[in-house]
Amino acid sequence: MSGRNLTLTLLAVIALFVASNSLFIIKETERGVLLRFGEVVNTDLKPGLHVKVPFVNNVRKFDGRVLTVDSQPERYFTQEQKALIVDSYAKYRVDDTAKFYTATNGEESRASGLLAQRINDGLRNEVAARTIQEVVSGERDELMEVITRDLDEVARTELGVEVIDVRVKQIDLPPDVSESVYRRMNAEREKEAREHRAQGNELAEGIRAAADREVTVIEANAFREAEEIRGEGDARATAIYANAFGQDPEFYSFTRSLRAYGEAFQSQGDIMLLQPDSEFFRYLKDAGAGN
C-alpha cells in the first residue's frame, strides 16, 4: 500500500471516529440533556439527530414514557390506631430533565426509590387522619386524589417528574390481628343469623296459628251450613213423606211390612221365633187385610 492510500485510510478512520462521537439520536420515547464538562447546557433535546463536540459534550438520555414505581407493602395506623397493610404503586414521567438529572443523576432506580419514600410518607399521614371504614371504602378515592396532588407538587419541585396517578392495590389487616377480627366478625354474623332465624320462627308461628284458626273457622262454618242444609232437607223429606203417607195410611203400613219382610228374609238364618198373633204376620195371615 502506498503512502497516499495509507493516509486516506487513516483520515477516513479518523473521520468515522469523529462522526461517531459527534452525532447522536434522541428517540421519540426518550428525553435527554446535553452536558459540557458535566454542566447542563441544553435541557430539552428534541427527538432526532443531533451534533455534539467530542470529548467536550456528553449526552444523558432518560426514558420519556410513563414509568411505574411499585412500593413495598407498609404498615400504617388509622385514626383509631388500627394497623393496616397497604400495597400501593404510582405512575410518573420525567417533566424537567435538568432537575431530574440534578436530583437523581439520571438514574431511574434512584427516582423510583425517592418517590416510594414520599408515597410512604403521604400515605402514612393521610391514613392516620381517617378511620378504617374511610380508608377501605368511604374516602378511598379522595385519599388517592389528595396523595396524587400533594406528591405531584413535591415531585415536580424536588425531582423534576410529574406524578400522574397513585393507586392502592390492596389493603389487608396484619396477620397478628386478622384471626381475631375474623373470629369477631364470624361471631357477629352468627348472632345476626340467630336473630333472623328467631324472627323467622316467630313469624312462621304467627302465620301457622292464623292459618289454623282460619281453618277451624272455615270448617265450623261449613259444618253449620251443612247441618242447616241437611236439616232443611230432612224437614222437607219428612213433610213430603207425611203428606204422601197421610193420603193412604194403610198403604203406608203395607209397604213398611213388605220392606221388613225383605230385610228379615235376607239373613242367613232359617229360624225365626215370633208370637203367632204378632203384628209382623198381619198381611201374611189375612190377605184381605189391605182391603
mmCIF file of C-alpha atoms in Angstrom:
data_model
loop_
_atom_site.group_PDB
_atom_site.id
_atom_site.type_symbol
_atom_site.label_atom_id
_atom_site.label_comp_id
_atom_site.label_asym_id
_atom_site.label_seq_id
_atom_site.Cartn_x
_atom_site.Cartn_y
_atom_site.Cartn_z
ATOM 1 C CA MET A 1 0.000 0.000 0.000
ATOM 2 C CA SER A 2 1.338 3.395 -1.000
ATOM 3 C CA GLY A 3 1.736 6.261 1.423
ATOM 4 C CA ARG A 4 -1.150 8.163 -0.205
ATOM 5 C CA ASN A 5 -3.600 5.292 0.285
ATOM 6 C CA LEU A 6 -2.441 4.820 3.854
ATOM 7 C CA THR A 7 -3.044 8.496 4.553
ATOM 8 C CA LEU A 8 -6.543 8.386 3.039
ATOM 9 C CA THR A 9 -7.417 5.308 5.072
ATOM 10 C CA LEU A 10 -6.146 6.916 8.231
ATOM 11 C CA LEU A 11 -8.168 10.088 7.509
ATOM 12 C CA ALA A 12 -11.289 8.026 6.860
ATOM 13 C CA VAL A 13 -10.894 6.189 10.138
ATOM 14 C CA ILE A 14 -10.399 9.461 11.990
ATOM 15 C CA ALA A 15 -13.447 10.988 10.252
ATOM 16 C CA LEU A 16 -15.548 7.972 11.136
ATOM 17 C CA PHE A 17 -14.402 8.122 14.733
ATOM 18 C CA VAL A 18 -15.152 11.845 14.965
ATOM 19 C CA ALA A 19 -18.590 11.365 13.351
ATOM 20 C CA SER A 20 -19.491 8.514 15.681
ATOM 21 C CA ASN A 21 -18.591 10.648 18.666
ATOM 22 C CA SER A 22 -20.197 13.805 17.298
ATOM 23 C CA LEU A 23 -23.614 12.527 16.210
ATOM 24 C CA PHE A 24 -26.286 11.110 18.448
ATOM 25 C CA ILE A 25 -30.001 10.317 18.162
ATOM 26 C CA ILE A 26 -32.810 11.080 20.581
ATOM 27 C CA LYS A 27 -35.718 8.661 20.100
ATOM 28 C CA GLU A 28 -39.390 9.604 20.354
ATOM 29 C CA THR A 29 -39.640 7.726 23.642
ATOM 30 C CA GLU A 30 -36.619 9.448 25.178
ATOM 31 C CA ARG A 31 -35.761 12.696 26.883
ATOM 32 C CA GLY A 32 -32.176 13.978 27.092
ATOM 33 C CA VAL A 33 -29.798 16.681 28.301
ATOM 34 C CA LEU A 34 -26.567 17.894 26.760
ATOM 35 C CA LEU A 35 -23.625 18.369 29.119
ATOM 36 C CA ARG A 36 -20.394 20.325 28.731
ATOM 37 C CA PHE A 37 -17.777 19.038 31.120
ATOM 38 C CA GLY A 38 -20.608 17.822 33.383
ATOM 39 C CA GLU A 39 -22.593 21.081 33.246
ATOM 40 C CA VAL A 40 -26.060 21.064 31.688
ATOM 41 C CA VAL A 41 -26.107 23.290 28.606
ATOM 42 C CA ASN A 42 -29.230 22.035 26.818
ATOM 43 C CA THR A 43 -32.159 20.780 28.896
ATOM 44 C CA ASP A 44 -34.605 19.911 26.125
ATOM 45 C CA LEU A 45 -33.136 17.812 23.349
ATOM 46 C CA LYS A 46 -35.828 17.164 20.757
ATOM 47 C CA PRO A 47 -36.229 13.745 19.107
ATOM 48 C CA GLY A 48 -33.994 13.390 16.078
ATOM 49 C CA LEU A 49 -30.330 13.619 15.032
ATOM 50 C CA HIS A 50 -28.049 15.974 16.985
ATOM 51 C CA VAL A 51 -24.400 17.030 16.971
ATOM 52 C CA LYS A 52 -22.031 17.372 19.903
ATOM 53 C CA VAL A 53 -18.394 18.197 20.377
ATOM 54 C CA PRO A 54 -16.389 15.032 21.101
ATOM 55 C CA PHE A 55 -14.663 14.872 24.483
ATOM 56 C CA VAL A 56 -16.363 18.172 25.445
ATOM 57 C CA ASN A 57 -20.040 17.396 25.349
ATOM 58 C CA ASN A 58 -21.785 14.422 26.821
ATOM 59 C CA VAL A 59 -25.396 13.282 26.456
ATOM 60 C CA ARG A 60 -27.627 11.707 29.122
ATOM 61 C CA LYS A 61 -30.804 10.039 27.914
ATOM 62 C CA PHE A 62 -33.848 9.218 30.010
ATOM 63 C CA ASP A 63 -36.966 7.196 29.350
ATOM 64 C CA GLY A 64 -39.690 9.694 28.438
ATOM 65 C CA ARG A 65 -42.579 7.224 28.760
ATOM 66 C CA VAL A 66 -44.867 6.756 31.744
ATOM 67 C CA LEU A 67 -42.977 4.773 34.373
ATOM 68 C CA THR A 68 -44.168 2.785 37.378
ATOM 69 C CA VAL A 69 -42.854 2.797 40.911
ATOM 70 C CA ASP A 70 -44.150 -0.200 42.848
ATOM 71 C CA SER A 71 -43.814 0.403 46.583
ATOM 72 C CA GLN A 72 -43.427 -2.376 49.105
ATOM 73 C CA PRO A 73 -46.442 -3.073 51.371
ATOM 74 C CA GLU A 74 -46.195 -0.954 54.507
ATOM 75 C CA ARG A 75 -47.965 -0.939 57.877
ATOM 76 C CA TYR A 76 -49.979 2.201 58.649
ATOM 77 C CA PHE A 77 -52.125 3.146 61.635
ATOM 78 C CA THR A 78 -55.588 4.634 61.227
ATOM 79 C CA GLN A 79 -57.290 7.278 63.322
ATOM 80 C CA GLU A 80 -58.435 4.533 65.752
ATOM 81 C CA GLN A 81 -54.851 3.227 65.993
ATOM 82 C CA LYS A 82 -55.785 0.162 63.957
ATOM 83 C CA ALA A 83 -52.989 -1.254 61.812
ATOM 84 C CA LEU A 84 -53.432 -1.762 58.057
ATOM 85 C CA ILE A 85 -51.057 -3.231 55.467
ATOM 86 C CA VAL A 86 -51.282 -1.048 52.340
ATOM 87 C CA ASP A 87 -49.742 -2.016 48.994
ATOM 88 C CA SER A 88 -49.553 0.879 46.524
ATOM 89 C CA TYR A 89 -47.983 1.998 43.246
ATOM 90 C CA ALA A 90 -47.545 5.254 41.309
ATOM 91 C CA LYS A 91 -47.276 6.315 37.670
ATOM 92 C CA TYR A 92 -44.871 9.118 36.741
ATOM 93 C CA ARG A 93 -42.798 10.522 33.894
ATOM 94 C CA VAL A 94 -39.867 12.908 33.517
ATOM 95 C CA ASP A 95 -41.058 16.505 33.263
ATOM 96 C CA ASP A 96 -37.994 18.716 33.923
ATOM 97 C CA THR A 97 -34.925 16.941 32.509
ATOM 98 C CA ALA A 98 -32.401 19.295 34.111
ATOM 99 C CA LYS A 99 -33.902 18.976 37.573
ATOM 100 C CA PHE A 100 -34.341 15.233 37.113
ATOM 101 C CA TYR A 101 -30.665 14.852 36.188
ATOM 102 C CA THR A 102 -29.536 17.070 39.060
ATOM 103 C CA ALA A 103 -31.702 15.317 41.686
ATOM 104 C CA THR A 104 -31.209 11.704 40.604
ATOM 105 C CA ASN A 105 -28.127 11.783 38.370
ATOM 106 C CA GLY A 106 -30.425 10.484 35.667
ATOM 107 C CA GLU A 107 -30.934 7.147 37.435
ATOM 108 C CA GLU A 108 -34.439 5.769 37.171
ATOM 109 C CA SER A 109 -33.960 3.432 40.141
ATOM 110 C CA ARG A 110 -32.971 6.340 42.355
ATOM 111 C CA ALA A 111 -36.001 8.337 41.241
ATOM 112 C CA SER A 112 -38.268 5.364 41.993
ATOM 113 C CA GLY A 113 -36.740 4.992 45.439
ATOM 114 C CA LEU A 114 -37.224 8.672 46.288
ATOM 115 C CA LEU A 115 -40.819 8.581 45.022
ATOM 116 C CA ALA A 116 -41.567 5.418 47.012
ATOM 117 C CA GLN A 117 -40.333 7.127 50.176
ATOM 118 C CA ARG A 118 -42.541 10.160 49.557
ATOM 119 C CA ILE A 119 -45.557 7.931 48.752
ATOM 120 C CA ASN A 120 -44.948 6.139 52.036
ATOM 121 C CA ASP A 121 -44.899 9.430 53.966
ATOM 122 C CA GLY A 122 -48.029 10.695 52.212
ATOM 123 C CA LEU A 123 -49.984 7.506 52.847
ATOM 124 C CA ARG A 124 -48.921 7.456 56.482
ATOM 125 C CA ASN A 125 -50.213 10.992 57.040
ATOM 126 C CA GLU A 126 -53.489 10.513 55.158
ATOM 127 C CA VAL A 127 -54.303 7.104 56.671
ATOM 128 C CA ALA A 128 -53.623 8.437 60.171
ATOM 129 C CA ALA A 129 -56.316 11.096 59.627
ATOM 130 C CA ARG A 130 -59.019 8.566 58.648
ATOM 131 C CA THR A 131 -60.871 5.577 60.078
ATOM 132 C CA ILE A 132 -60.643 2.050 58.692
ATOM 133 C CA GLN A 133 -64.035 2.441 57.009
ATOM 134 C CA GLU A 134 -62.962 5.665 55.311
ATOM 135 C CA VAL A 135 -59.641 4.214 54.124
ATOM 136 C CA VAL A 136 -61.148 0.994 52.783
ATOM 137 C CA SER A 137 -64.249 2.331 51.069
ATOM 138 C CA GLY A 138 -65.720 5.586 52.338
ATOM 139 C CA GLU A 139 -62.994 8.054 51.261
ATOM 140 C CA ARG A 140 -60.634 5.847 49.279
ATOM 141 C CA ASP A 141 -60.935 7.853 46.037
ATOM 142 C CA GLU A 142 -60.493 11.114 47.897
ATOM 143 C CA LEU A 143 -57.447 9.654 49.663
ATOM 144 C CA MET A 144 -55.823 8.787 46.327
ATOM 145 C CA GLU A 145 -56.605 12.201 44.854
ATOM 146 C CA VAL A 146 -55.072 14.040 47.808
ATOM 147 C CA ILE A 147 -51.922 11.901 47.777
ATOM 148 C CA THR A 148 -51.535 12.256 43.998
ATOM 149 C CA ARG A 149 -51.908 16.040 44.130
ATOM 150 C CA ASP A 150 -49.546 16.536 47.068
ATOM 151 C CA LEU A 151 -46.961 14.089 45.731
ATOM 152 C CA ASP A 152 -47.050 15.698 42.294
ATOM 153 C CA GLU A 153 -46.243 19.099 43.763
ATOM 154 C CA VAL A 154 -43.314 17.724 45.758
ATOM 155 C CA ALA A 155 -42.017 15.551 42.907
ATOM 156 C CA ARG A 156 -42.064 18.411 40.368
ATOM 157 C CA THR A 157 -40.209 20.690 42.769
ATOM 158 C CA GLU A 158 -37.624 18.250 44.079
ATOM 159 C CA LEU A 159 -37.224 15.565 41.380
ATOM 160 C CA GLY A 160 -38.432 17.143 38.137
ATOM 161 C CA VAL A 161 -41.001 14.398 37.497
ATOM 162 C CA GLU A 162 -44.768 14.544 37.031
ATOM 163 C CA VAL A 163 -46.801 12.163 39.178
ATOM 164 C CA ILE A 164 -49.745 11.032 37.065
ATOM 165 C CA ASP A 165 -51.520 8.766 39.499
ATOM 166 C CA VAL A 166 -51.157 6.992 42.839
ATOM 167 C CA ARG A 167 -53.242 3.885 43.490
ATOM 168 C CA VAL A 168 -53.702 1.352 46.260
ATOM 169 C CA LYS A 169 -53.520 -2.223 45.039
ATOM 170 C CA GLN A 170 -54.525 -3.953 48.232
ATOM 171 C CA ILE A 171 -55.394 -3.221 51.850
ATOM 172 C CA ASP A 172 -55.031 -6.035 54.387
ATOM 173 C CA LEU A 173 -55.080 -6.445 58.115
ATOM 174 C CA PRO A 174 -51.813 -7.512 59.735
ATOM 175 C CA PRO A 175 -51.552 -11.288 60.271
ATOM 176 C CA ASP A 176 -51.490 -10.869 64.059
ATOM 177 C CA VAL A 177 -54.964 -9.294 64.110
ATOM 178 C CA SER A 178 -56.609 -10.925 61.087
ATOM 179 C CA GLU A 179 -57.590 -14.048 63.038
ATOM 180 C CA SER A 180 -59.135 -12.106 65.936
ATOM 181 C CA VAL A 181 -61.028 -9.846 63.533
ATOM 182 C CA TYR A 182 -62.268 -12.888 61.627
ATOM 183 C CA ARG A 183 -63.495 -14.525 64.839
ATOM 184 C CA ARG A 184 -65.281 -11.343 65.905
ATOM 185 C CA MET A 185 -66.892 -10.915 62.503
ATOM 186 C CA ASN A 186 -67.909 -14.591 62.469
ATOM 187 C CA ALA A 187 -69.490 -14.238 65.929
ATOM 188 C CA GLU A 188 -71.372 -11.123 64.819
ATOM 189 C CA ARG A 189 -72.668 -12.887 61.697
ATOM 190 C CA GLU A 190 -73.752 -15.910 63.744
ATOM 191 C CA LYS A 191 -75.564 -13.639 66.216
ATOM 192 C CA GLU A 192 -77.275 -11.859 63.348
ATOM 193 C CA ALA A 193 -78.221 -15.217 61.784
ATOM 194 C CA ARG A 194 -79.727 -16.415 65.077
ATOM 195 C CA GLU A 195 -81.760 -13.220 65.364
ATOM 196 C CA HIS A 196 -83.051 -13.647 61.804
ATOM 197 C CA ARG A 197 -83.935 -17.294 62.493
ATOM 198 C CA ALA A 198 -85.775 -16.330 65.700
ATOM 199 C CA GLN A 199 -87.705 -13.620 63.881
ATOM 200 C CA GLY A 200 -88.484 -16.061 61.077
ATOM 201 C CA ASN A 201 -89.698 -18.730 63.512
ATOM 202 C CA GLU A 202 -91.850 -16.191 65.343
ATOM 203 C CA LEU A 203 -93.348 -15.005 62.077
ATOM 204 C CA ALA A 204 -93.896 -18.598 60.946
ATOM 205 C CA GLU A 205 -95.662 -19.475 64.198
ATOM 206 C CA GLY A 206 -97.917 -16.460 63.802
ATOM 207 C CA ILE A 207 -98.750 -17.391 60.216
ATOM 208 C CA ARG A 208 -99.310 -21.034 61.188
ATOM 209 C CA ALA A 209 -101.591 -20.069 64.104
ATOM 210 C CA ALA A 210 -103.590 -17.703 61.902
ATOM 211 C CA ALA A 211 -103.938 -20.414 59.246
ATOM 212 C CA ASP A 212 -105.062 -22.993 61.820
ATOM 213 C CA ARG A 213 -107.565 -20.526 63.266
ATOM 214 C CA GLU A 214 -108.884 -19.750 59.799
ATOM 215 C CA VAL A 215 -109.184 -23.466 59.001
ATOM 216 C CA THR A 216 -111.140 -24.040 62.221
ATOM 217 C CA VAL A 217 -113.493 -21.158 61.444
ATOM 218 C CA ILE A 218 -113.999 -22.347 57.853
ATOM 219 C CA GLU A 219 -114.677 -25.929 58.988
ATOM 220 C CA ALA A 220 -117.120 -24.750 61.671
ATOM 221 C CA ASN A 221 -118.965 -22.533 59.204
ATOM 222 C CA ALA A 222 -119.046 -25.323 56.643
ATOM 223 C CA PHE A 223 -120.341 -27.844 59.230
ATOM 224 C CA ARG A 224 -123.029 -25.387 60.378
ATOM 225 C CA GLU A 225 -124.135 -24.732 56.808
ATOM 226 C CA ALA A 226 -124.124 -28.473 56.076
ATOM 227 C CA GLU A 227 -126.218 -29.189 59.155
ATOM 228 C CA GLU A 228 -128.612 -26.427 58.245
ATOM 229 C CA ILE A 229 -128.948 -27.763 54.689
ATOM 230 C CA ARG A 230 -129.304 -31.341 55.978
ATOM 231 C CA GLY A 231 -131.965 -30.242 58.481
ATOM 232 C CA GLU A 232 -133.852 -28.366 55.816
ATOM 233 C CA GLY A 233 -133.668 -31.459 53.558
ATOM 234 C CA ASP A 234 -134.821 -33.802 56.309
ATOM 235 C CA ALA A 235 -137.671 -31.450 57.134
ATOM 236 C CA ARG A 236 -138.753 -31.278 53.525
ATOM 237 C CA ALA A 237 -138.421 -35.056 53.158
ATOM 238 C CA THR A 238 -140.452 -35.627 56.328
ATOM 239 C CA ALA A 239 -143.094 -33.244 55.090
ATOM 240 C CA ILE A 240 -143.231 -34.980 51.723
ATOM 241 C CA TYR A 241 -143.416 -38.430 53.337
ATOM 242 C CA ALA A 242 -146.054 -37.271 55.794
ATOM 243 C CA ASN A 243 -148.100 -35.719 53.042
ATOM 244 C CA ALA A 244 -147.781 -38.809 50.850
ATOM 245 C CA PHE A 245 -148.454 -41.365 53.576
ATOM 246 C CA GLY A 246 -151.188 -39.238 55.093
ATOM 247 C CA GLN A 247 -153.255 -39.733 51.976
ATOM 248 C CA ASP A 248 -153.378 -43.593 52.465
ATOM 249 C CA PRO A 249 -152.133 -44.788 55.903
ATOM 250 C CA GLU A 250 -152.982 -48.375 55.184
ATOM 251 C CA PHE A 251 -150.846 -48.436 52.056
ATOM 252 C CA TYR A 252 -148.000 -46.918 54.036
ATOM 253 C CA SER A 253 -148.321 -49.693 56.639
ATOM 254 C CA PHE A 254 -148.394 -52.300 53.886
ATOM 255 C CA THR A 255 -145.208 -51.008 52.206
ATOM 256 C CA ARG A 256 -143.395 -50.887 55.545
ATOM 257 C CA SER A 257 -144.351 -54.524 56.180
ATOM 258 C CA LEU A 258 -143.015 -55.559 52.755
ATOM 259 C CA ARG A 259 -139.749 -53.748 53.441
ATOM 260 C CA ALA A 260 -139.493 -55.524 56.827
ATOM 261 C CA TYR A 261 -140.154 -58.916 55.203
ATOM 262 C CA GLY A 262 -137.444 -58.304 52.649
ATOM 263 C CA GLU A 263 -134.863 -57.318 55.276
ATOM 264 C CA ALA A 264 -135.829 -60.280 57.543
ATOM 265 C CA PHE A 265 -135.636 -62.947 54.877
ATOM 266 C CA GLN A 266 -132.289 -61.730 53.560
ATOM 267 C CA SER A 267 -130.458 -63.051 56.659
ATOM 268 C CA GLN A 268 -128.622 -66.407 56.603
ATOM 269 C CA GLY A 269 -130.675 -67.934 59.432
ATOM 270 C CA ASP A 270 -133.687 -70.188 58.722
ATOM 271 C CA ILE A 271 -135.363 -69.943 62.142
ATOM 272 C CA MET A 272 -137.486 -67.051 63.380
ATOM 273 C CA LEU A 273 -139.141 -67.007 66.824
ATOM 274 C CA LEU A 274 -142.277 -64.861 66.798
ATOM 275 C CA GLN A 275 -145.652 -64.863 68.527
ATOM 276 C CA PRO A 276 -148.352 -66.380 66.318
ATOM 277 C CA ASP A 277 -150.516 -63.327 66.707
ATOM 278 C CA SER A 278 -147.592 -60.971 66.008
ATOM 279 C CA GLU A 279 -148.334 -57.870 64.009
ATOM 280 C CA PHE A 280 -145.402 -58.877 61.791
ATOM 281 C CA PHE A 281 -147.537 -61.507 60.009
ATOM 282 C CA ARG A 282 -150.552 -59.315 59.685
ATOM 283 C CA TYR A 283 -150.539 -59.124 55.905
ATOM 284 C CA LEU A 284 -149.463 -62.760 55.550
ATOM 285 C CA LYS A 285 -152.311 -64.126 57.655
ATOM 286 C CA ASP A 286 -155.065 -62.048 56.233
ATOM 287 C CA ALA A 287 -154.717 -61.449 52.534
ATOM 288 C CA GLY A 288 -157.727 -59.243 52.658
ATOM 289 C CA ALA A 289 -156.452 -57.027 55.409
ATOM 290 C CA GLY A 290 -155.381 -54.434 52.947
ATOM 291 C CA ASN A 291 -158.958 -54.031 51.541
#
